[in-house]
Structures are given as C-alpha cells and as structure tokens.
C-alpha cells in the first residue's frame, strides 16, 4: 500500500523579483514500511518536498496524499491535526523544546494527542530506552549532546505512532560516527515498529542505509532505485 | 503542575534579569497605585471633615432660596422647635443656629462692608472651630452682648485692636435701620482670606435684637457623628421638618450642596489622578508588550517546532498567555504586598503636607494627612494594572496565530 503518493507536485518561491522553482512536477509513491532516502545537491528541493509531504507547506499544484488524506485541499488546522496524528518530524537541529526535559519533550506530543498521563509517561520512557537514552529522562536539551538530542527527536517522532516520519538531514550536524549510530537507531525503529521513514541527505554514507534512494535535481526526480540491503 | 504551566514558568526564567525587571515594573506601578488611591480616598475624608468644621457643618436647615440669594428676609422663623427636633435625631453630634446680615462696619478711620454673623457662643464652638482660631483677646461667652470677634485682616484694615469700638450699620429684618456699637473682644484668623477679611461674629441674642429678627435665624447648622451618617440624618431631618414646617418653606442642605466647590475639587483631583495613573500604567504596559514581542521574535523557530508537532495556533496563544499572566500576577502580587506595607506605614505615621493646591487649602486642610488603606484602593489599583498589562500581552500572543510553520522553521 502507498502511504505517500505525490503526483506532479510543483512549488515556486518568489522573493522580490527572483522566481525560484523549487519543485517542478515531482511524482513519487512510497510504500508503507519503507526506509527511503531523498538525495540531491543543495537547492534541489529536498526540504521543500518533505515539507509538502508533511503538511507544513502547500504545493502550488499537483496532488499529495498521505495515508489516504489529500493534503492539497486541507485547511491549516486540518493539516495541524494531520501532523499531530500521522507525521513525525526530525529536523537538522534545534528540534527540541528547550525548557522541557527529554522525557517531557517526548511526552508533549502525546499530551497534545490526549493520551492519559500515566500511559504517556510509560510510553515515553520505553521509547527513550529504545533509542539508548535510558538514564537521561530528566536532562534538558542543553544538557544533551547533539547526537543525543537527535535521538530524543527520533524518539519523539515515533512515539505518537505516526504513519510516516520525515527527517530532513537529521545527521547534517553530527560527526559521521554519531550520524551512523542515529541511522542505526532509525533503522531499528523502522524494522521494529514498521514506521515508514523518509529522510533527506547529501551524505553518501547516509544514503547507504536507505533501501530506496530517490535522487532530486532542480526540483525533479532524476533517479529512483531500490537497493538491496 | 501541568506541562503547560511548567513551560510557562521555565520560559519566564529563561531570562531572569528580564523577568525580574518586568515584574518590578508591574510591582512598582501597583505599589504606586495602591498608595496613591489610598492617599486620595483617605485625604478626601480628612478634607471634608476639616472643611465642614470651618463653617458649613455637615448639614443646614435654611429657608428655601436663602443659600442662593443670601436674602435676610428668608428666615428659619422658629429655631427653637428645629433644635428640639434635632435633639431627638440619632447621629446628630451637635447643632447651632446662626443669623447673618450684610452691614457696614466703621472704626474711627475706615468703613468696610462685611457679613455680621450672630452665633450662639457655646453651641457654635461644638460645631465649628471658631473657638480655636482666636489669636488675640478671647472668644465670646453666652452672656456677652455688644462684643464682637473680628477677622485678623479686617482688624488690620480697620486699624483696630482688642478693646476698640466698632460701629455697625445695616438694615433690620423689618426694614428698620440696625445700628449699634460693639467692642472688639477677640481677633480670629482661619488663614482663609475670605473669612478673615469679611466676617464679624456677635452673640446671636444681641444680633436678633439689633437686626429685629423676632427670634428668627438664617441657618441651623448640624454636625453629624460621621460623614457616612449625613444622608441618613438628612432623610430624618427632612421627614421631621414637615411636622413643624407646614408651609414647606424650609429645606435641608448637605455639605455637598453648601460647598459645591469642594466636591468639584475632589472630582478634579480624582480625574487628574486617574489620568496620571493611566499614563503610568501605559508605560508599564509597553514594557510588557516589548518583553513579549521579544519573546515572539526570539522563539519563532521554537514555535515552528511546536507547529510541526501539530500544536494549534490557539494552543500556542494559550501557552503565551499563561506565561504573561503568570508574570503579571507575580508582579501584581509583589506590588500589593509592598504597596500595602508602604501605605500602612504612612497610615500610622502620617505625611506632612505643604504646598497643597490652593483650591484645597481654602477648605481648611490639616497639616498632616493619612492615607487610608482599603480593599477598594487595593482592588482598584491592582485591578487597573492587571487589566492593562494583560491587555498589552494579548497582542503578541495573538500575533503567533499569523505565523506559518515553514516561515517559523526558517527563523533561527
Ligand atoms: N522561502 C523561500 N523563499 C525563496 N526561495 C526558497 C525558499 N525556500 C526554498 N527556496 C529555494 O527553493 C529551492 C529549493 O530549496 P530547498 O530548501 O527545498 O532545497 P534543499 O534541497 O533542501 O537544499 P539544502 O540541501 O541546501 O537544504 C532553492 O533554490 C531555495 O533557494
Ligand atoms: Mg534542505
């Protein structure tokens, strides 16, 4: 089953007189349970594509369907609802709410979802244990290393049981060793929980983890290959 | 504690110095308002009580129209029955009768037009302060006859002193010429030029004889036990008067009607006070506004994360309002405590005032005034600060609603 289906998605940015075509007719389908990398040089439209799939931004034209929801005709508040229940995000950096501890950061999404406190706590602890942050429940983001922060972000993105997790260059701010271990954790979560991961990167090492590699250039998909893991 | 409240609390203390300064501004405004309002409310009571004791009393029974026209033919014909009636009314502390005639007064050298007032020496001293402002000579006694108290400025103008003689020349109630010679028994000075320059007091029985009053007076002056009792006394006196005043010629006037200028000064003082307070609070409100606009600016990226997680703009607004409300409430609470302490200190020790506005001084303000701490002054003071600062915090909180997730995420 296709969990994400994009058809001829375009997006144009205008800044004063300069017009930039960030996406020019990108079409792709991603199956449930996938572990997909979107690669491409800087400015090729990776972030734009992920934002549109995650309901953070609107496409100018084309059609985007996520888990049966047609994003292209949803309101802002409907998109917020969709993000809360269907999409997990991991960004490059500053993912966490600085005034909340690791545990509270993970709990916060479930709080928004209305999960009762006791269950919230239990699930948050379990997922932090899963990503290897067992003893760090009460640390604030400022007291965690970059790699640990990204792991909290991964834990937070999957704790709400989303249909897809979108990670925009999650390892860009990490050294290669820490980056690799984050990818391993993502891989493990993908296999263990069956959550679909779509992540962007221009790092060759990161691409090697993907089971499918979609290559973007100038807002177009120029290559799409299944890799044998 | 809920996560929302925790976040609000921790966000406040992300910038401790800014939080403390903002709270201090709110607290300062609250202190000032609580104190100033207590001061105003307290001073009005003192002022009114001082003013009524100079001359007017809390209430007067007069003939209808006398207050406006000062016509000596408009009299209270039977003051004895009025005073008997007043004796039976609770809350009446004291009362006295007076009569006034405008006459010429002459010394050997000069002549002036003055108000000659007939007073009951003993009873007058219970109602007004005239007995306490004699600077030379002595106050009148009940068996004095052709004796007079003269205002200090008038005595100077006439060039007379205690023991000198004055000629009074006026018109009696029956139209006859009223003329007599009186001896200066004492010289008074209120410190109010109006009285010190234009008034002569003589004993009431002698006045009634000279001016052919036939037992009548012009005003029966009443002092109540307290300011709050005045409306009650007024109602009782009005009701009781009907039994002796069949033709409805007498009226009861309270201090507000007798001294319209005083109540106007109070209103002016209140209004100018409120304008000042408003300016003060608006300044504080701008500092709140600034703090929270900075918060929005600094945390834009963070709001982007919130929105990516699926937080609705409404919830973000609520989070920000929780934060500003907590900050404001803390500041106001500190202000209430400090303001009450400061006010209470001065309530005990009083404040020496010099150079109060002349408008108020002419009503005989005392030297030392005391603020009056009350739930009203606390509630109004703190309430105003709270309302305006919260309103100021509303704008930044609503501003986040316009934020779009991608734009917010791009900010760092
Ligand atoms: N808000 C914007 N306003 C104007 N142009 C934009 C905006 N966002 C993106 N662009 C432009 O759109 C194109 C695609 O941008 P996008 O961020 O999707 O690229 P990317 O592949 O994520 O690049 P990077 O690897 O550098 O993150 C770029 O040319 C970029 O300059
Ligand atoms: Mg990008």
XYZ file of C-alpha atoms and ligand atoms in Angstrom:
673
model
C 0.000 0.000 0.000
C 1.232 3.505 -0.802
C 1.492 5.569 2.334
C 2.647 8.623 0.367
C 1.639 9.462 -3.154
C 2.756 12.649 -4.905
C 1.583 13.491 -8.389
C 3.157 16.295 -10.422
C 3.887 18.459 -7.409
C 5.165 21.936 -8.164
C 6.289 24.700 -5.846
C 7.605 28.092 -6.791
C 9.121 30.668 -4.448
C 9.129 34.315 -5.229
C 11.474 36.649 -3.475
C 11.063 40.169 -4.786
C 11.686 39.732 -8.490
C 13.532 36.426 -8.325
C 11.401 33.374 -9.068
C 12.758 30.010 -7.920
C 11.212 26.765 -8.993
C 11.839 24.518 -6.002
C 9.778 21.612 -7.331
C 8.764 21.201 -10.929
C 6.425 18.268 -11.285
C 7.722 15.686 -8.834
C 5.794 12.422 -8.736
C 6.529 9.518 -6.431
C 4.912 6.786 -4.360
C 6.278 5.361 -1.169
C 5.107 2.115 0.315
C 4.245 1.565 3.933
C 7.234 0.442 5.962
C 9.764 1.984 3.600
C 13.148 3.372 4.576
C 13.677 5.932 1.876
C 16.419 8.482 1.292
C 15.907 11.598 -0.773
C 19.248 12.786 -2.017
C 20.388 15.624 -4.190
C 22.601 18.641 -4.218
C 21.898 21.733 -2.212
C 18.884 23.624 -3.514
C 17.472 20.642 -5.353
C 14.180 20.783 -3.435
C 14.598 18.098 -0.750
C 13.349 20.251 2.131
C 10.539 21.625 0.038
C 9.361 18.132 -0.880
C 9.494 16.887 2.713
C 7.641 19.965 3.983
C 4.885 19.431 1.460
C 4.579 15.723 2.243
C 4.470 16.554 5.977
C 1.754 19.172 5.591
C 3.965 22.042 6.721
C 3.587 23.804 3.410
C 1.238 23.779 0.431
C 2.115 22.686 -3.089
C 1.272 25.150 -5.849
C -0.175 22.405 -7.999
C -0.290 18.632 -8.137
C -1.672 16.230 -5.602
C -0.276 14.895 -2.352
C -1.907 12.010 -0.498
C -0.649 10.817 2.877
C -2.275 7.737 4.405
C -5.463 8.410 2.496
C -5.585 12.178 3.259
C -5.463 14.536 0.318
C -3.216 17.265 1.720
C -3.586 19.598 -1.200
C -7.103 20.613 -0.241
C -6.811 20.660 3.549
C -7.030 23.738 5.764
C -4.216 24.887 8.054
C -5.917 23.461 11.099
C -6.702 20.179 9.366
C -3.015 19.976 8.462
C -2.061 20.620 12.098
C -4.311 17.734 13.080
C -2.747 15.539 10.424
C 0.777 16.389 11.571
C -0.146 15.557 15.123
C -1.532 12.123 14.344
C 0.125 10.954 11.126
C 3.503 12.644 10.761
C 6.642 12.685 12.850
C 9.373 15.221 12.142
C 13.086 15.212 12.771
C 14.905 18.330 11.670
C 18.544 19.080 11.231
C 18.896 20.796 14.588
C 17.002 22.603 17.353
C 14.287 20.016 17.288
C 13.504 20.051 20.954
C 11.644 22.432 23.211
C 14.468 23.850 25.311
C 12.517 24.274 28.555
C 11.334 20.664 28.604
C 13.366 17.655 29.675
C 13.984 14.754 27.292
C 11.086 12.867 28.826
C 8.756 15.895 28.718
C 9.688 16.574 25.098
C 8.639 13.064 24.191
C 5.537 13.285 26.361
C 4.432 16.590 24.882
C 3.221 15.099 21.591
C 1.141 12.542 23.459
C -0.203 15.319 25.657
C -1.430 17.042 22.501
C -2.957 13.756 21.395
C -4.772 13.431 24.689
C -3.008 10.321 25.958
C -3.582 9.904 29.722
C -0.590 10.926 31.911
C 0.398 7.512 33.241
C 0.403 5.927 29.806
C 2.214 8.931 28.393
C 4.998 8.584 30.895
C 5.358 4.872 30.392
C 5.498 5.087 26.603
C 7.943 7.990 26.695
C 10.301 6.116 28.983
C 10.083 2.975 26.881
C 10.906 4.793 23.676
C 13.795 6.704 25.255
C 15.135 3.350 26.469
C 14.775 2.065 22.899
C 16.927 4.869 21.489
C 19.527 4.327 24.177
C 18.769 7.277 26.454
C 17.687 5.243 29.467
C 19.368 7.343 32.139
C 18.694 10.749 30.650
C 14.971 11.300 31.122
C 15.392 14.499 33.075
C 18.120 16.157 31.038
C 17.219 19.355 29.260
C 18.239 19.647 25.589
C 21.104 21.943 26.587
C 22.477 19.141 28.763
C 22.484 16.622 25.901
C 24.997 16.187 23.088
C 23.944 16.836 19.509
C 23.588 13.126 18.825
C 21.567 12.588 21.993
C 19.302 15.475 21.071
C 18.671 13.933 17.656
C 17.843 10.633 19.311
C 15.287 12.342 21.513
C 13.859 13.886 18.357
C 13.638 10.442 16.735
C 12.004 9.045 19.873
C 9.517 11.913 19.875
C 8.754 11.496 16.180
C 7.720 7.868 16.515
C 6.143 7.844 19.963
C 2.869 9.190 18.574
C 2.537 6.172 16.260
C 2.617 8.199 13.023
C 2.178 6.840 9.518
C 5.415 8.441 8.373
C 8.487 10.025 9.907
C 10.124 12.759 7.858
C 13.728 13.529 8.700
C 15.313 16.487 6.933
C 19.073 15.972 7.026
C 18.949 14.513 10.540
C 22.683 13.828 10.601
C 23.945 17.013 8.995
C 25.069 18.459 12.318
C 26.608 15.228 13.603
C 30.016 13.666 13.092
C 29.968 10.562 10.941
C 30.152 8.100 13.823
C 27.262 9.696 15.706
C 25.406 10.054 12.422
C 25.812 6.379 11.708
C 24.506 5.385 15.113
C 21.468 7.648 14.667
C 20.775 5.994 11.319
C 21.053 2.597 13.004
C 18.503 3.628 15.570
C 16.169 4.879 12.849
C 16.658 1.637 11.002
C 15.911 -0.343 14.125
C 12.722 1.628 14.779
C 11.705 1.146 11.170
C 12.128 -2.585 11.414
C 10.754 -2.991 14.926
C 7.689 -0.752 14.612
C 7.128 -0.791 10.883
C 7.105 3.017 10.693
C 7.885 4.500 7.281
C 10.973 6.744 7.309
C 11.730 9.300 4.626
C 14.951 11.205 5.134
C 16.889 13.648 3.079
C 20.655 13.854 2.879
C 23.562 14.625 0.667
C 25.844 12.352 2.597
C 26.902 9.221 0.714
C 27.304 7.255 3.928
C 23.735 8.054 4.964
C 22.373 7.090 1.558
C 23.879 3.646 2.058
C 21.418 2.948 4.843
C 18.396 3.520 2.621
C 16.540 0.660 0.964
C 15.341 3.051 -1.686
C 17.136 6.096 -2.969
C 15.342 8.922 -4.727
C 17.582 11.422 -6.402
C 16.416 15.017 -6.933
C 17.898 17.667 -9.152
C 16.393 21.075 -9.883
C 13.076 20.069 -8.416
C 12.746 16.917 -10.483
C 13.233 13.243 -9.650
C 16.123 12.141 -11.795
C 16.778 8.716 -10.335
C 14.801 6.270 -8.201
C 16.400 2.990 -7.305
C 15.720 0.137 -4.945
C 18.826 -1.033 -3.156
C 19.382 -4.445 -1.778
C 20.100 -4.078 1.882
C 1.886 21.020 37.832
C 0.730 20.650 34.240
C 3.290 20.705 31.433
C 1.787 23.962 30.173
C 2.307 25.668 33.493
C 5.800 24.205 33.801
C 6.692 25.565 30.395
C 5.285 28.981 31.268
C 7.260 29.064 34.492
C 10.524 27.901 32.963
C 10.149 30.227 29.993
C 9.759 33.170 32.351
C 13.061 32.305 33.984
C 14.940 31.763 30.751
C 15.948 35.396 31.066
C 15.964 36.009 34.812
C 17.010 39.629 34.600
C 14.367 40.483 32.062
C 11.722 38.662 34.089
C 12.689 40.479 37.260
C 12.762 43.877 35.587
C 9.365 43.321 34.022
C 7.878 42.126 37.290
C 9.479 45.043 39.109
C 7.865 47.479 36.683
C 4.474 45.894 37.263
C 5.032 45.777 41.009
C 6.150 49.382 41.059
C 3.050 50.533 39.220
C 0.897 48.553 41.626
C 2.650 49.996 44.687
C 2.195 53.492 43.386
C -1.442 52.983 42.535
C -2.385 51.309 45.796
C -0.626 54.045 47.724
C -1.970 56.932 45.690
C -5.529 55.681 45.722
C -5.352 55.079 49.472
C -3.941 58.540 49.790
C -6.691 60.100 47.730
C -9.527 58.256 49.411
C -8.012 58.996 52.822
C -7.440 62.663 52.133
C -10.980 63.263 50.913
C -12.417 62.156 54.234
C -9.963 64.314 56.143
C -10.576 67.215 53.821
C -14.329 67.099 54.027
C -14.302 66.724 57.777
C -11.948 69.661 58.101
C -13.940 71.787 55.691
C -17.310 71.236 57.340
C -15.853 72.309 60.688
C -14.769 75.679 59.421
C -18.191 76.990 58.748
C -20.856 74.991 56.981
C -21.270 71.896 59.132
C -22.478 68.649 57.587
C -25.997 69.918 57.072
C -28.013 73.089 57.408
C -31.685 73.839 57.790
C -32.486 77.037 55.929
C -35.388 78.791 54.318
C -35.768 77.713 50.703
C -33.763 80.071 48.486
C -31.606 81.524 51.250
C -28.451 79.681 50.168
C -28.601 81.164 46.688
C -29.885 84.657 47.491
C -28.490 85.293 50.993
C -31.575 87.428 51.480
C -32.038 88.212 55.158
C -35.813 88.028 54.862
C -35.626 84.302 54.122
C -35.517 83.003 57.669
C -36.000 79.957 59.832
C -38.722 81.547 61.954
C -38.722 79.148 64.881
C -35.196 77.834 65.505
C -36.159 76.543 68.939
C -38.513 73.897 67.566
C -35.978 72.953 64.889
C -33.307 72.456 67.514
C -35.690 70.439 69.699
C -36.338 68.221 66.678
C -32.600 67.811 66.052
C -32.035 66.768 69.671
C -34.109 63.663 69.020
C -32.373 62.554 65.827
C -29.705 59.910 66.266
C -26.302 60.564 64.664
C -26.599 64.321 65.243
C -23.472 65.202 67.216
C -24.159 68.911 67.689
C -26.117 71.760 66.189
C -26.305 75.515 66.442
C -28.252 78.424 64.979
C -26.851 81.407 63.130
C -28.023 84.611 61.529
C -26.214 86.809 59.028
C -26.639 90.396 57.894
C -24.527 92.351 55.465
C -23.643 95.665 57.097
C -21.188 98.480 57.151
C -18.597 98.404 59.877
C -16.673 101.516 60.821
C -13.734 102.279 63.052
C -12.557 105.795 63.694
C -10.675 105.740 60.486
C -12.333 103.431 57.991
C -15.508 101.751 56.828
C -15.981 98.361 55.155
C -18.903 96.174 54.062
C -18.900 92.880 55.976
C -21.016 89.890 56.922
C -22.120 90.239 60.525
C -22.919 86.844 61.972
C -24.876 86.135 65.105
C -23.642 82.963 66.748
C -24.516 81.011 69.884
C -21.044 81.039 71.521
C -21.268 77.709 73.366
C -23.066 75.706 70.698
C -21.094 77.234 67.831
C -17.885 76.027 69.448
C -19.269 72.469 69.405
C -19.978 72.619 65.691
C -17.162 74.692 64.203
C -13.594 75.585 65.025
C -14.205 79.295 65.521
C -13.361 79.000 69.239
C -9.935 77.612 68.345
C -8.801 80.325 65.941
C -8.865 83.329 68.291
C -5.384 84.839 68.002
C -5.846 87.841 70.308
C -8.356 88.613 73.048
C -10.913 85.972 73.881
C -13.814 84.032 72.422
C -17.404 85.179 73.102
C -19.302 83.901 76.104
C -23.037 83.343 76.405
C -23.677 86.480 78.493
C -21.726 88.800 76.242
C -23.858 91.351 74.404
C -22.205 94.162 72.438
C -18.998 92.204 71.976
C -17.551 91.149 68.625
C -14.986 88.788 67.112
C -13.237 90.372 64.159
C -11.189 88.705 61.426
C -7.481 89.456 61.528
C -7.313 91.050 58.087
C -10.413 93.110 58.753
C -8.989 94.346 62.066
C -5.838 95.359 60.263
C -7.827 97.183 57.577
C -9.953 98.935 60.188
C -6.867 99.556 62.302
C -8.495 98.297 65.455
C -7.337 96.006 68.240
C -8.912 94.194 71.155
C -10.993 96.623 73.281
C -11.600 99.121 70.469
C -15.114 100.087 69.404
C -16.769 99.496 66.058
C -19.971 100.959 64.654
C -22.264 98.535 62.801
C -24.816 99.948 60.415
C -27.283 97.846 58.475
C -30.918 97.063 57.887
C -33.132 95.087 60.218
C -35.414 92.279 59.182
C -38.413 94.615 59.483
C -36.792 97.267 57.311
C -35.740 99.458 60.194
C -32.231 100.763 60.496
C -29.984 98.481 62.534
C -27.221 100.371 64.226
C -25.070 99.633 67.206
C -21.670 99.989 68.727
C -19.720 96.860 69.656
C -16.423 96.304 71.352
C -13.751 94.043 69.850
C -13.487 91.070 72.219
C -11.184 88.946 70.096
C -9.465 88.682 66.762
C -9.633 85.424 64.842
C -7.710 84.127 61.931
C -8.595 80.996 59.923
C -5.848 81.536 57.441
C -8.538 81.872 54.784
C -8.660 85.422 53.477
C -12.310 85.207 52.561
C -13.277 84.746 56.220
C -10.522 86.781 57.819
C -11.329 89.855 55.772
C -15.115 89.878 55.673
C -16.619 88.436 58.836
C -17.620 89.738 62.261
C -19.204 87.495 64.880
C -21.518 88.827 67.621
C -23.677 86.862 70.067
C -26.898 85.620 68.474
C -29.389 87.125 71.008
C -27.763 90.524 70.579
C -27.843 90.125 66.778
C -31.542 89.259 66.906
C -32.192 92.388 68.962
C -30.161 94.739 66.764
C -31.487 93.383 63.482
C -35.080 92.949 64.711
C -35.037 89.242 63.950
C -38.072 88.473 66.166
C -36.463 85.244 67.294
C -35.695 84.066 63.770
C -32.340 82.850 62.393
C -30.971 82.114 58.908
C -29.413 78.737 59.306
C -29.451 75.890 61.765
C -26.115 74.117 61.381
C -25.826 70.395 62.100
C -22.708 68.312 62.723
C -23.198 64.560 62.350
C -21.284 61.826 64.106
C -19.619 60.868 60.829
C -19.609 61.635 57.138
C -21.347 58.373 56.384
C -24.249 59.362 58.662
C -25.015 62.510 56.657
C -27.503 61.041 54.157
C -29.302 59.283 56.984
C -29.533 62.462 59.060
C -30.684 64.403 56.042
C -33.550 61.979 55.458
C -34.656 62.069 59.093
C -34.464 65.853 59.334
C -36.371 66.320 56.088
C -39.081 63.979 57.290
C -39.321 65.533 60.739
C -39.314 69.094 59.409
C -42.666 68.507 57.718
C -44.303 68.275 61.134
C -43.276 71.796 62.129
C -42.949 73.413 58.728
C -46.458 73.074 57.320
C -45.923 75.566 54.510
C -42.835 73.708 53.296
C -40.630 76.743 53.416
C -37.609 75.071 54.992
C -35.011 72.926 53.269
C -32.165 70.702 54.439
C -28.908 71.171 52.546
C -25.941 68.845 52.949
C -22.267 69.781 52.685
C -22.159 68.951 49.001
C -24.906 71.455 48.298
C -23.414 74.002 50.674
C -19.912 73.668 49.245
C -20.264 72.597 45.616
C -16.700 73.732 45.041
C -15.349 71.127 47.434
C -16.918 68.179 45.683
C -15.733 69.611 42.390
C -12.175 69.851 43.686
C -12.405 66.240 44.781
C -13.670 65.153 41.398
C -10.962 67.118 39.672
C -8.375 65.578 41.930
C -9.705 62.081 41.204
C -9.769 62.675 37.474
C -6.295 64.171 37.286
C -5.093 61.297 39.473
C -6.590 58.741 37.138
C -5.058 60.387 34.110
C -1.670 60.198 35.778
C -2.193 56.557 36.730
C -3.271 55.709 33.233
C -0.105 57.205 31.794
C 1.963 55.307 34.317
C 0.262 52.008 33.560
C 0.544 52.518 29.834
C 4.284 52.961 30.223
C 4.405 49.703 32.146
C 2.163 48.079 29.565
C 4.646 48.994 26.868
C 7.411 47.264 28.760
C 5.235 44.134 28.909
C 4.484 44.490 25.234
C 8.169 44.819 24.494
C 9.068 41.777 26.589
C 6.561 39.594 24.816
C 7.318 40.870 21.357
C 10.918 39.935 22.069
C 9.771 36.512 23.199
C 7.915 36.014 19.933
C 10.913 37.156 17.987
C 13.430 35.004 19.837
C 11.328 31.884 19.887
C 9.977 31.919 16.357
C 11.938 28.798 15.445
C 10.652 27.127 18.593
C 7.078 27.977 17.648
C 7.823 26.381 14.281
C 8.762 23.167 16.092
C 5.566 23.395 18.149
C 3.549 23.756 14.973
C 5.366 20.927 13.216
C 4.389 18.723 16.139
C 0.763 19.596 15.482
C 0.256 22.276 18.129
C -2.602 24.518 17.037
C -2.082 28.297 16.967
C -4.807 28.581 19.604
C -2.831 26.408 21.953
C 0.320 28.413 21.314
C -1.579 31.583 22.143
C -2.796 29.993 25.355
C 0.745 28.974 26.284
C 1.963 32.522 25.775
C -0.941 33.989 27.699
C -0.289 31.596 30.545
C 3.264 32.841 30.612
C 2.330 36.524 30.546
C -0.444 36.050 33.083
C 1.881 34.268 35.477
C 4.447 37.021 35.122
C 1.845 39.752 35.567
C 0.191 38.086 38.535
C 3.536 37.650 40.250
C 4.383 41.316 39.699
C 0.989 42.470 40.905
C 1.130 40.237 43.971
C 4.524 41.646 44.881
C 3.122 45.115 44.300
C 0.107 44.515 46.531
C 2.284 43.317 49.394
C 4.819 46.136 49.072
C 2.141 48.759 48.398
C 0.137 47.726 51.451
C 3.215 47.877 53.648
C 4.211 51.318 52.404
C 0.678 52.645 52.712
C 0.270 51.126 56.138
C 3.465 52.800 57.303
C 2.212 56.221 56.283
C -1.239 55.448 57.591
C 0.366 55.117 61.015
C 2.841 57.971 60.752
C 1.029 60.429 58.519
C 2.530 62.704 55.913
C 3.204 66.389 56.428
C 1.844 68.303 53.509
C 2.958 71.685 52.411
C 2.040 73.403 49.244
C -1.168 71.548 48.528
C -3.168 73.172 45.812
C -4.720 76.413 46.973
C -8.098 75.212 45.865
C -7.977 72.513 48.522
C -6.257 74.630 51.125
C -9.108 77.088 51.312
C -11.196 74.280 52.753
C -9.000 74.133 55.813
C -6.810 71.103 55.239
C -4.938 69.903 58.287
C -1.138 69.815 58.323
C -0.743 66.067 58.448
C -2.707 63.707 56.264
C -3.107 59.958 56.422
C -3.660 57.519 53.580
C -6.463 55.080 54.181
C -5.619 51.527 53.069
C -8.765 49.741 51.981
C -9.798 46.756 49.926
C -11.186 49.290 47.478
C -7.861 51.020 46.893
C -6.063 47.666 46.638
C -8.646 46.213 44.286
C -8.869 49.282 42.063
C -5.094 49.808 41.997
C -4.085 46.219 41.335
C -7.089 45.665 39.070
C -6.160 48.545 36.784
C -2.564 47.370 36.467
C -3.631 43.779 35.820
C -6.234 44.683 33.245
C -3.975 46.945 31.217
C -0.859 44.765 31.334
C -2.846 41.679 30.372
C -4.379 43.591 27.504
C -0.868 44.543 26.385
C 0.223 40.904 26.486
C -2.711 39.921 24.303
C -1.339 41.424 21.121
C 1.926 39.449 20.969
C 0.090 36.276 21.967
C -2.370 36.728 19.118
C 0.429 37.540 16.707
C 1.603 33.903 16.718
C -1.644 32.953 15.044
C -0.406 34.530 11.866
C 2.788 32.516 11.914
C 3.099 29.814 9.205
C 5.046 26.668 10.127
C 7.623 26.834 7.308
C 8.352 30.507 7.859
C 8.750 29.900 11.570
C 11.054 26.933 10.989
C 13.329 29.012 8.822
C 13.961 31.528 11.587
C 16.896 30.845 13.860
N 11.142 30.531 1.409
C 11.853 30.530 0.294
N 11.928 31.645 -0.444
C 12.619 31.682 -1.583
N 13.265 30.627 -2.085
C 13.233 29.478 -1.403
C 12.529 29.380 -0.169
N 12.671 28.111 0.292
C 13.435 27.474 -0.597
N 13.762 28.278 -1.622
C 14.549 27.906 -2.814
O 13.990 26.748 -3.374
C 14.992 25.874 -3.835
C 14.851 24.551 -3.135
O 15.098 24.717 -1.777
P 15.145 23.538 -0.727
O 15.357 24.130 0.619
O 13.977 22.677 -0.887
O 16.451 22.789 -1.178
P 17.247 21.606 -0.448
O 17.396 20.536 -1.424
O 16.604 21.297 0.837
O 18.653 22.299 -0.215
P 19.668 22.057 1.010
O 20.394 20.770 0.691
O 20.610 23.210 0.881
O 18.913 22.008 2.249
C 16.317 26.544 -3.508
O 16.774 27.174 -4.681
C 15.971 27.556 -2.470
O 16.821 28.680 -2.589
Mg 17.183 21.401 2.873
